[in-house]
Backbone as a chain_set.jsonl record, in Angstrom:
{"seq": "XXXXXXXXXXXXXXXXXXXXXXXXXXXXXXXXXXXXXXXXXXXXXXXXXXXXXXXXXXXXXXXXXXXXXXXXXXXXXXXXXXXXXXXXXXXXXXXXXXXXXXXXXXXXXXXXXXXXXXXXXXXXXXXXXXXXXXXXXXXXXXXXXXXXXXXXXXXX", "coords": {"N": [[-10.705, 29.545, 104.106], [-13.623, 31.288, 104.837], [-16.907, 31.352, 103.572], [-19.308, 33.915, 102.965], [-22.726, 35.0, 103.394], [-25.01, 36.697, 101.152], [-25.717, 38.993, 102.501], [-23.563, 39.42, 104.086], [-23.271, 39.041, 106.795], [-23.234, 36.631, 108.494], [-21.249, 33.691, 108.478], [-21.739, 30.965, 106.162], [-23.658, 28.246, 107.222], [-23.507, 28.789, 109.896], [-25.567, 29.661, 112.654], [-27.533, 32.196, 114.259], [-26.911, 35.485, 115.699], [-24.525, 37.706, 114.211], [-21.236, 39.005, 115.042], [-21.088, 41.697, 114.277], [-23.796, 42.504, 114.233], [-24.435, 42.164, 116.94], [-22.698, 44.076, 118.118], [-23.675, 46.431, 116.909], [-26.29, 46.48, 117.925], [-25.763, 46.674, 120.675], [-24.432, 49.187, 120.743], [-26.508, 50.873, 119.857], [-28.307, 50.55, 121.983], [-26.843, 51.691, 124.098], [-26.599, 54.362, 123.223], [-29.323, 55.102, 123.156], [-29.984, 54.832, 125.88], [-28.274, 56.752, 127.015], [-29.263, 59.094, 125.809], [-31.846, 59.143, 126.869], [-31.222, 59.471, 129.577], [-30.294, 62.075, 129.574], [-32.487, 63.553, 128.61], [-34.7, 63.039, 130.298], [-34.568, 64.584, 132.793], [-35.067, 67.112, 131.679], [-37.648, 66.817, 130.691], [-39.082, 66.413, 133.034], [-38.854, 68.874, 134.226], [-40.713, 71.749, 135.144], [-42.507, 73.492, 132.667], [-43.564, 76.088, 132.721], [-42.056, 77.682, 134.333], [-39.37, 79.506, 133.904], [-35.811, 79.612, 134.196], [-34.535, 82.222, 136.158], [-32.29, 85.02, 135.867], [-29.434, 85.334, 138.03], [-29.977, 87.279, 140.865], [-29.792, 89.897, 143.287], [-30.893, 90.082, 146.783], [-34.337, 90.942, 147.317], [-35.211, 91.341, 144.745], [-37.623, 90.564, 142.28], [-38.418, 87.532, 140.549], [-37.535, 87.199, 137.081], [-39.511, 86.075, 135.463], [-41.841, 86.754, 136.756], [-42.031, 89.412, 136.494], [-43.602, 92.505, 136.008], [-44.431, 95.631, 134.791], [-45.126, 99.177, 134.681], [-44.425, 102.371, 133.763], [-43.355, 105.839, 133.662], [-40.635, 106.873, 131.86], [-38.091, 108.978, 131.256], [-39.877, 110.694, 129.967], [-41.311, 108.944, 128.373], [-43.793, 106.439, 128.022], [-43.487, 103.323, 129.35], [-44.229, 99.892, 129.292], [-44.371, 96.564, 130.432], [-44.107, 92.977, 130.58], [-44.505, 89.472, 131.334], [-46.27, 87.077, 129.657], [-48.182, 84.055, 129.442], [-48.453, 81.866, 126.836], [-50.768, 79.564, 125.751], [-50.878, 77.076, 123.545], [-53.402, 76.162, 121.155], [-55.054, 72.989, 120.924], [-53.927, 70.8, 118.452], [-54.627, 68.952, 115.369], [-54.058, 66.364, 116.304], [-54.701, 66.566, 118.93], [-53.08, 66.371, 121.137], [-51.23, 66.908, 124.241], [-49.993, 70.136, 124.959], [-47.286, 72.339, 125.726], [-47.191, 75.267, 127.712], [-45.887, 78.437, 126.761], [-43.776, 80.972, 127.936], [-44.008, 84.416, 127.142], [-42.299, 87.327, 126.548], [-43.077, 90.771, 126.693], [-42.821, 94.114, 125.648], [-43.851, 97.484, 125.606], [-43.457, 100.643, 124.21], [-44.593, 103.785, 124.517], [-47.013, 102.705, 123.674], [-46.36, 101.251, 121.44], [-45.176, 98.15, 120.175], [-42.159, 96.596, 121.253], [-39.835, 94.427, 120.0], [-38.779, 91.713, 121.835], [-36.388, 89.394, 122.998], [-35.686, 86.391, 124.725], [-32.744, 85.265, 126.167], [-30.671, 82.305, 126.431], [-29.41, 82.331, 128.9], [-31.186, 83.607, 130.523], [-31.353, 86.348, 130.388], [-32.42, 89.384, 128.657], [-32.786, 90.702, 125.327], [-33.273, 93.288, 122.877], [-34.688, 94.505, 119.749], [-33.752, 97.09, 119.4], [-31.56, 97.366, 121.121], [-29.665, 95.352, 120.281], [-27.139, 94.189, 120.596], [-26.575, 94.093, 123.257], [-27.391, 92.649, 126.397], [-29.818, 92.406, 129.036], [-30.655, 92.003, 132.507], [-33.355, 92.217, 133.332], [-36.752, 92.859, 132.19], [-37.548, 95.503, 132.546], [-35.101, 96.925, 132.639], [-34.268, 96.388, 130.046], [-36.234, 97.742, 128.548], [-35.791, 100.399, 129.405], [-33.164, 100.799, 128.46], [-33.656, 100.663, 125.723], [-35.251, 102.958, 125.376], [-33.351, 104.889, 126.057], [-31.572, 104.528, 123.927], [-33.206, 105.081, 121.718], [-33.796, 107.795, 121.986], [-35.34, 110.665, 120.883], [-36.698, 109.482, 118.852], [-39.346, 107.414, 117.495], [-40.682, 104.122, 117.907], [-41.079, 101.993, 115.086], [-44.144, 100.912, 113.629], [-45.31, 97.494, 113.594], [-45.083, 95.438, 110.604], [-47.618, 94.44, 109.94], [-49.402, 96.473, 110.605], [-49.13, 98.421, 108.692], [-50.757, 98.337, 106.464]], "CA": [[-11.412, 30.797, 103.995], [-15.051, 31.03, 104.976], [-17.776, 32.075, 102.653], [-20.384, 34.635, 103.642], [-23.982, 35.134, 102.658], [-25.133, 37.947, 100.397], [-25.802, 40.114, 103.434], [-22.246, 39.614, 104.655], [-23.355, 39.075, 108.25], [-22.827, 35.392, 109.152], [-20.747, 32.667, 107.54], [-22.718, 29.918, 105.855], [-23.651, 27.104, 108.115], [-23.64, 29.26, 111.273], [-26.839, 30.295, 112.945], [-27.421, 33.163, 115.346], [-26.475, 36.813, 115.271], [-23.095, 37.885, 114.005], [-20.576, 39.969, 115.927], [-21.462, 43.035, 113.811], [-25.16, 42.784, 114.688], [-24.379, 42.331, 118.396], [-22.078, 45.371, 118.409], [-24.598, 47.481, 116.489], [-27.392, 46.489, 118.886], [-25.228, 47.21, 121.927], [-24.187, 50.613, 120.558], [-27.816, 51.529, 119.819], [-28.861, 50.546, 123.342], [-26.09, 52.674, 124.893], [-26.992, 55.702, 122.761], [-30.697, 55.351, 123.608], [-29.965, 55.026, 127.338], [-27.645, 58.051, 127.274], [-30.198, 60.145, 125.411], [-32.927, 59.165, 127.861], [-30.686, 60.03, 130.825], [-30.181, 63.527, 129.409], [-33.785, 64.17, 128.33], [-35.684, 62.852, 131.37], [-34.644, 65.763, 133.667], [-35.686, 68.217, 130.947], [-39.075, 66.542, 130.603], [-39.668, 66.557, 134.361], [-38.772, 70.278, 134.643], [-41.941, 72.469, 134.782], [-42.302, 74.363, 131.514], [-44.019, 77.461, 132.902], [-41.12, 78.435, 135.155], [-38.068, 79.612, 133.266], [-34.818, 80.038, 135.172], [-34.288, 83.655, 136.152], [-30.895, 85.33, 136.108], [-29.105, 85.525, 139.443], [-30.196, 88.646, 141.306], [-29.617, 90.093, 144.715], [-32.13, 90.009, 147.555], [-35.313, 91.999, 147.094], [-35.631, 91.385, 143.341], [-38.571, 89.524, 141.868], [-37.939, 86.716, 139.434], [-37.817, 87.839, 135.799], [-40.748, 85.534, 134.935], [-42.972, 87.373, 137.433], [-41.882, 90.849, 136.346], [-44.6, 93.269, 135.277], [-44.201, 97.023, 135.173], [-45.659, 100.284, 133.876], [-43.855, 103.59, 134.329], [-42.881, 106.89, 132.767], [-39.185, 106.926, 131.905], [-37.597, 110.023, 130.342], [-41.001, 111.217, 129.193], [-41.913, 107.889, 127.552], [-44.524, 105.436, 128.787], [-43.029, 101.962, 129.071], [-44.972, 98.821, 129.961], [-43.823, 95.26, 130.066], [-44.463, 91.834, 131.409], [-44.406, 88.145, 130.737], [-47.538, 86.358, 129.627], [-48.011, 82.655, 129.08], [-49.287, 81.449, 125.711], [-51.116, 78.148, 125.738], [-51.324, 76.79, 122.177], [-54.615, 75.361, 120.99], [-54.787, 71.605, 120.554], [-53.909, 70.587, 117.009], [-55.44, 67.84, 114.894], [-53.822, 65.181, 117.126], [-55.309, 66.797, 120.222], [-52.133, 66.032, 122.189], [-50.929, 67.929, 125.235], [-49.013, 71.128, 124.555], [-46.707, 73.064, 126.842], [-47.334, 76.716, 127.659], [-44.627, 79.131, 126.549], [-43.781, 82.353, 128.403], [-43.683, 85.389, 126.107], [-41.988, 88.642, 127.099], [-43.625, 91.84, 125.868], [-42.546, 95.492, 126.07], [-44.442, 98.526, 124.763], [-42.964, 101.998, 124.452], [-45.635, 104.679, 124.009], [-48.055, 101.89, 123.062], [-45.853, 100.499, 120.282], [-44.455, 96.967, 120.648], [-40.727, 96.431, 121.052], [-39.559, 92.996, 119.924], [-37.867, 91.303, 122.897], [-36.035, 87.973, 122.956], [-35.07, 85.874, 125.946], [-31.545, 84.481, 125.886], [-30.577, 81.049, 127.171], [-28.964, 82.582, 130.275], [-32.264, 84.259, 131.261], [-31.368, 87.789, 130.162], [-33.237, 89.811, 127.525], [-32.272, 91.68, 124.381], [-34.344, 93.814, 122.027], [-34.251, 94.922, 118.413], [-33.059, 98.38, 119.505], [-30.274, 97.126, 121.794], [-29.463, 93.96, 119.884], [-25.831, 93.661, 120.974], [-26.471, 94.107, 124.703], [-28.49, 91.97, 127.062], [-30.144, 92.991, 130.326], [-31.223, 90.967, 133.369], [-34.803, 92.344, 133.522], [-37.483, 93.53, 131.116], [-37.542, 96.941, 132.826], [-33.809, 97.446, 132.192], [-34.266, 96.29, 128.582], [-37.079, 98.833, 128.053], [-35.098, 101.663, 129.667], [-32.037, 100.892, 127.528], [-34.214, 100.953, 124.398], [-35.643, 104.376, 125.395], [-32.103, 105.652, 126.01], [-31.019, 104.412, 122.576], [-34.115, 105.725, 120.762], [-33.807, 109.254, 122.119], [-36.648, 111.237, 120.554], [-37.318, 108.691, 117.778], [-40.414, 106.502, 117.9], [-40.616, 102.787, 117.324], [-41.917, 101.779, 113.916], [-45.218, 99.93, 113.82], [-45.047, 96.224, 112.9], [-45.492, 95.41, 109.2], [-49.041, 94.13, 109.803], [-50.161, 97.695, 110.804], [-48.871, 99.371, 107.605], [-51.661, 98.109, 105.311]], "C": [[-12.908, 30.512, 104.045], [-15.831, 31.885, 103.999], [-18.889, 32.743, 103.439], [-21.608, 34.677, 102.769], [-23.979, 36.458, 101.917], [-25.152, 39.147, 101.322], [-24.453, 40.383, 104.078], [-22.232, 39.576, 106.166], [-22.795, 37.803, 108.887], [-22.29, 34.416, 108.115], [-21.804, 31.601, 107.318], [-22.568, 28.768, 106.825], [-23.759, 27.522, 109.571], [-25.013, 29.86, 111.461], [-26.637, 31.24, 114.116], [-26.861, 34.483, 114.836], [-24.952, 36.899, 115.144], [-22.538, 38.917, 114.983], [-20.979, 41.393, 115.56], [-22.854, 43.429, 114.308], [-25.188, 42.981, 116.199], [-23.776, 43.676, 118.775], [-23.009, 46.533, 118.052], [-25.767, 47.61, 117.473], [-26.939, 47.074, 120.219], [-24.997, 48.71, 121.847], [-25.505, 51.387, 120.552], [-28.433, 51.612, 121.204], [-28.154, 51.583, 124.222], [-26.479, 54.094, 124.503], [-28.398, 56.044, 123.243], [-30.735, 55.599, 125.114], [-29.343, 56.376, 127.699], [-28.564, 59.205, 126.923], [-31.338, 60.262, 126.42], [-32.446, 59.789, 129.169], [-30.57, 61.547, 130.756], [-31.549, 64.182, 129.293], [-34.801, 64.045, 129.462], [-35.713, 64.043, 132.328], [-35.279, 66.967, 132.978], [-37.191, 68.032, 130.868], [-39.766, 66.759, 131.946], [-39.653, 67.992, 134.854], [-40.048, 71.0, 134.237], [-41.665, 73.482, 133.677], [-42.664, 75.811, 131.766], [-43.101, 78.278, 133.796], [-39.761, 78.398, 134.493], [-37.056, 80.073, 134.297], [-34.54, 81.526, 135.029], [-32.81, 83.904, 136.371], [-30.658, 85.57, 137.597], [-29.227, 86.99, 139.809], [-30.015, 88.707, 142.799], [-30.942, 89.993, 145.443], [-33.042, 91.183, 147.251], [-35.768, 92.12, 145.652], [-36.602, 90.255, 143.071], [-37.962, 88.723, 140.738], [-38.363, 87.361, 138.13], [-39.122, 87.347, 135.206], [-41.973, 86.188, 135.544], [-42.965, 88.884, 137.252], [-43.005, 91.443, 135.496], [-44.449, 94.707, 135.736], [-44.903, 97.97, 134.213], [-45.129, 101.55, 134.527], [-43.583, 104.614, 133.237], [-41.37, 106.956, 132.941], [-38.711, 107.894, 130.83], [-38.697, 110.522, 129.407], [-41.689, 110.199, 128.302], [-42.637, 106.907, 128.47], [-44.006, 104.067, 128.379], [-43.827, 100.984, 129.921], [-44.352, 97.503, 129.517], [-44.28, 94.185, 131.015], [-44.284, 90.544, 130.638], [-45.778, 87.513, 130.797], [-47.256, 84.936, 129.167], [-48.993, 82.324, 127.971], [-49.514, 79.953, 125.792], [-51.643, 77.844, 124.344], [-52.58, 75.922, 122.166], [-54.227, 73.948, 120.575], [-54.899, 71.466, 119.045], [-54.784, 69.416, 116.617], [-55.267, 66.573, 115.736], [-54.441, 65.32, 118.497], [-54.387, 66.507, 121.391], [-51.9, 67.195, 123.143], [-49.835, 68.857, 124.716], [-48.507, 71.845, 125.795], [-46.899, 74.559, 126.634], [-45.956, 77.347, 127.509], [-44.728, 80.549, 127.084], [-43.325, 83.283, 127.282], [-43.469, 86.744, 126.772], [-42.494, 89.708, 126.137], [-43.274, 93.185, 126.496], [-43.238, 96.416, 125.08], [-43.872, 99.867, 125.19], [-43.925, 102.945, 123.749], [-46.686, 103.902, 123.217], [-47.599, 101.076, 121.869], [-45.001, 99.33, 120.758], [-42.966, 97.012, 120.297], [-40.463, 94.934, 121.067], [-38.47, 92.647, 120.923], [-37.63, 89.806, 122.781], [-35.389, 87.579, 124.273], [-33.895, 85.009, 125.557], [-31.532, 83.238, 126.766], [-30.165, 81.266, 128.628], [-30.006, 83.328, 131.098], [-32.307, 85.763, 131.093], [-32.186, 88.094, 128.913], [-32.428, 90.72, 126.606], [-33.419, 92.106, 123.481], [-33.787, 94.157, 120.658], [-33.443, 96.21, 118.469], [-31.669, 98.203, 120.109], [-29.848, 95.685, 121.548], [-28.142, 93.37, 120.368], [-25.576, 93.725, 122.471], [-27.63, 93.308, 125.268], [-28.612, 92.507, 128.479], [-30.852, 91.952, 131.182], [-32.743, 91.048, 133.545], [-35.436, 93.022, 132.316], [-37.451, 95.048, 131.306], [-36.229, 97.567, 132.336], [-33.695, 97.4, 130.669], [-35.064, 97.441, 127.981], [-36.389, 100.182, 128.252], [-33.92, 101.856, 128.716], [-32.526, 101.213, 126.118], [-34.637, 102.418, 124.316], [-34.392, 105.247, 125.314], [-31.531, 105.659, 124.592], [-31.887, 105.135, 121.543], [-34.031, 107.241, 120.818], [-35.202, 109.779, 121.86], [-37.368, 110.464, 119.449], [-38.399, 107.789, 118.353], [-40.172, 105.146, 117.265], [-41.519, 102.716, 116.103], [-42.994, 100.763, 114.261], [-44.847, 98.651, 113.109], [-45.617, 96.268, 111.492], [-46.998, 95.167, 109.039], [-49.912, 95.389, 109.978], [-50.006, 98.684, 109.658], [-49.839, 99.237, 106.434], [-52.619, 99.21, 105.136]], "O": [[-13.399, 29.603, 103.376], [-15.437, 33.001, 103.661], [-19.358, 32.215, 104.448], [-21.548, 34.424, 101.566], [-23.044, 37.247, 102.047], [-24.652, 40.213, 100.962], [-24.225, 41.486, 104.574], [-21.268, 40.038, 106.777], [-21.936, 37.905, 109.762], [-22.814, 34.327, 107.005], [-22.655, 31.362, 108.175], [-21.457, 28.381, 107.19], [-24.076, 26.686, 110.417], [-25.562, 30.488, 110.556], [-25.679, 31.099, 114.877], [-26.401, 34.586, 113.699], [-24.209, 36.247, 115.877], [-23.291, 39.612, 115.663], [-21.191, 42.217, 116.45], [-23.061, 44.558, 114.751], [-25.886, 43.866, 116.694], [-24.292, 44.352, 119.665], [-23.118, 47.501, 118.804], [-26.18, 48.719, 117.811], [-27.651, 47.877, 120.822], [-25.329, 49.435, 122.785], [-25.604, 52.444, 121.175], [-29.02, 52.633, 121.562], [-28.803, 52.274, 125.006], [-26.669, 54.942, 125.375], [-28.639, 57.165, 123.692], [-31.449, 56.49, 125.573], [-29.834, 57.066, 128.592], [-28.637, 60.188, 127.66], [-31.742, 61.368, 126.778], [-33.179, 60.551, 129.799], [-30.731, 62.229, 131.768], [-31.751, 65.27, 129.832], [-35.693, 64.887, 129.567], [-36.808, 64.496, 132.664], [-35.959, 67.76, 133.628], [-37.936, 69.007, 130.97], [-40.901, 67.233, 131.994], [-40.362, 68.316, 135.807], [-40.453, 70.885, 133.08], [-40.698, 74.24, 133.749], [-42.132, 76.696, 131.096], [-43.349, 79.467, 133.997], [-39.077, 77.375, 134.518], [-37.399, 80.85, 135.189], [-34.335, 82.029, 133.924], [-32.134, 83.087, 136.997], [-31.569, 85.959, 138.327], [-28.649, 87.851, 139.145], [-30.079, 87.69, 143.49], [-31.992, 89.839, 144.819], [-32.577, 92.286, 146.963], [-36.641, 92.936, 145.359], [-36.434, 89.138, 143.561], [-37.071, 89.211, 140.042], [-39.415, 87.996, 138.059], [-39.796, 88.105, 134.509], [-43.04, 86.187, 134.93], [-43.82, 89.57, 137.812], [-43.314, 90.948, 134.412], [-44.349, 94.975, 136.933], [-45.228, 97.608, 133.083], [-45.357, 101.78, 135.714], [-43.583, 104.295, 132.048], [-40.883, 107.083, 134.064], [-38.906, 107.656, 129.638], [-38.472, 110.741, 128.217], [-42.579, 110.568, 127.537], [-42.156, 106.585, 129.556], [-44.075, 103.691, 127.209], [-44.069, 101.215, 131.105], [-43.879, 97.357, 128.39], [-44.774, 94.457, 132.109], [-43.957, 90.538, 129.451], [-46.382, 87.423, 131.866], [-46.213, 84.657, 128.575], [-50.205, 82.476, 128.129], [-48.567, 79.173, 125.89], [-52.73, 78.295, 123.983], [-52.789, 75.076, 123.035], [-53.188, 73.742, 119.947], [-55.85, 71.955, 118.435], [-55.587, 68.934, 117.417], [-56.207, 65.79, 115.874], [-54.688, 64.319, 119.17], [-54.851, 66.404, 122.527], [-52.319, 68.323, 122.882], [-48.867, 68.405, 124.105], [-49.217, 71.946, 126.796], [-46.783, 75.058, 125.515], [-44.976, 76.851, 128.064], [-45.663, 81.269, 126.733], [-42.376, 82.978, 126.56], [-44.347, 87.247, 127.472], [-42.36, 89.574, 124.921], [-43.408, 93.377, 127.704], [-43.221, 96.175, 123.873], [-43.814, 100.184, 126.378], [-44.056, 102.909, 122.526], [-47.19, 104.39, 122.205], [-48.374, 100.284, 121.334], [-44.18, 99.5, 121.66], [-42.577, 97.41, 119.2], [-40.82, 94.246, 122.023], [-37.373, 93.204, 120.878], [-38.552, 89.041, 122.5], [-34.633, 88.353, 124.86], [-34.024, 84.119, 124.716], [-32.292, 83.138, 127.729], [-30.528, 80.474, 129.497], [-29.748, 83.655, 132.256], [-33.221, 86.405, 131.612], [-32.597, 87.184, 128.194], [-31.51, 91.413, 127.044], [-34.409, 91.39, 123.334], [-32.578, 94.107, 120.431], [-32.534, 96.399, 117.66], [-30.71, 98.825, 119.654], [-29.69, 94.901, 122.484], [-28.043, 92.155, 120.534], [-24.464, 93.438, 122.915], [-28.72, 93.289, 124.696], [-27.642, 92.999, 129.055], [-31.574, 91.107, 130.653], [-33.366, 90.04, 133.878], [-34.755, 93.672, 131.523], [-37.338, 95.793, 130.332], [-36.243, 98.617, 131.693], [-33.085, 98.286, 130.069], [-34.624, 98.055, 127.01], [-36.406, 101.021, 127.351], [-33.701, 102.961, 128.22], [-31.87, 101.962, 125.395], [-34.409, 103.063, 123.293], [-34.373, 106.236, 124.582], [-31.059, 106.693, 124.118], [-31.364, 105.732, 120.602], [-34.183, 107.905, 119.792], [-36.15, 109.386, 122.54], [-38.524, 110.758, 119.143], [-38.378, 107.443, 119.534], [-39.536, 105.04, 116.216], [-42.597, 103.31, 116.086], [-42.783, 99.868, 115.08], [-44.134, 98.699, 112.106], [-46.53, 97.044, 111.213], [-47.59, 95.655, 108.076], [-51.063, 95.383, 109.541], [-50.693, 99.706, 109.649], [-49.721, 100.0, 105.476], [-53.441, 99.173, 104.221]]}, "num_chains": 1, "name": "protein.A"}
């Protein structure tokens, strides 16, 4: 029976790495290589162009959508703007983030972009729509004659 050191890695009298250390190192290298293989395409993808939902010919991409119209007696405006965060204490490079915005009669409607490129709003939370215009129209349909509440910061 062989005796081991306190660390339990290599028998006494043997030098060099043990089988456990070699396996652990190999596993770590495989995990790191796999993670890099998955993350490199994401890093190389331009951040300011989000994938748009599949649309027929003649439709603009959702990222380039901007509109202003009267719909059922309500003024709706919407578009996507790009926020560029200020450099923090480290001064490192930051990626711009597209932000979707809709206003109904001048009041903001909170809009979220889903992973598949569609949009949903606070008013139509359980439905998603391929464009901001359709999201705004659905919110007007759901609101009827009611008005959107102002954000909490305006109630002071």
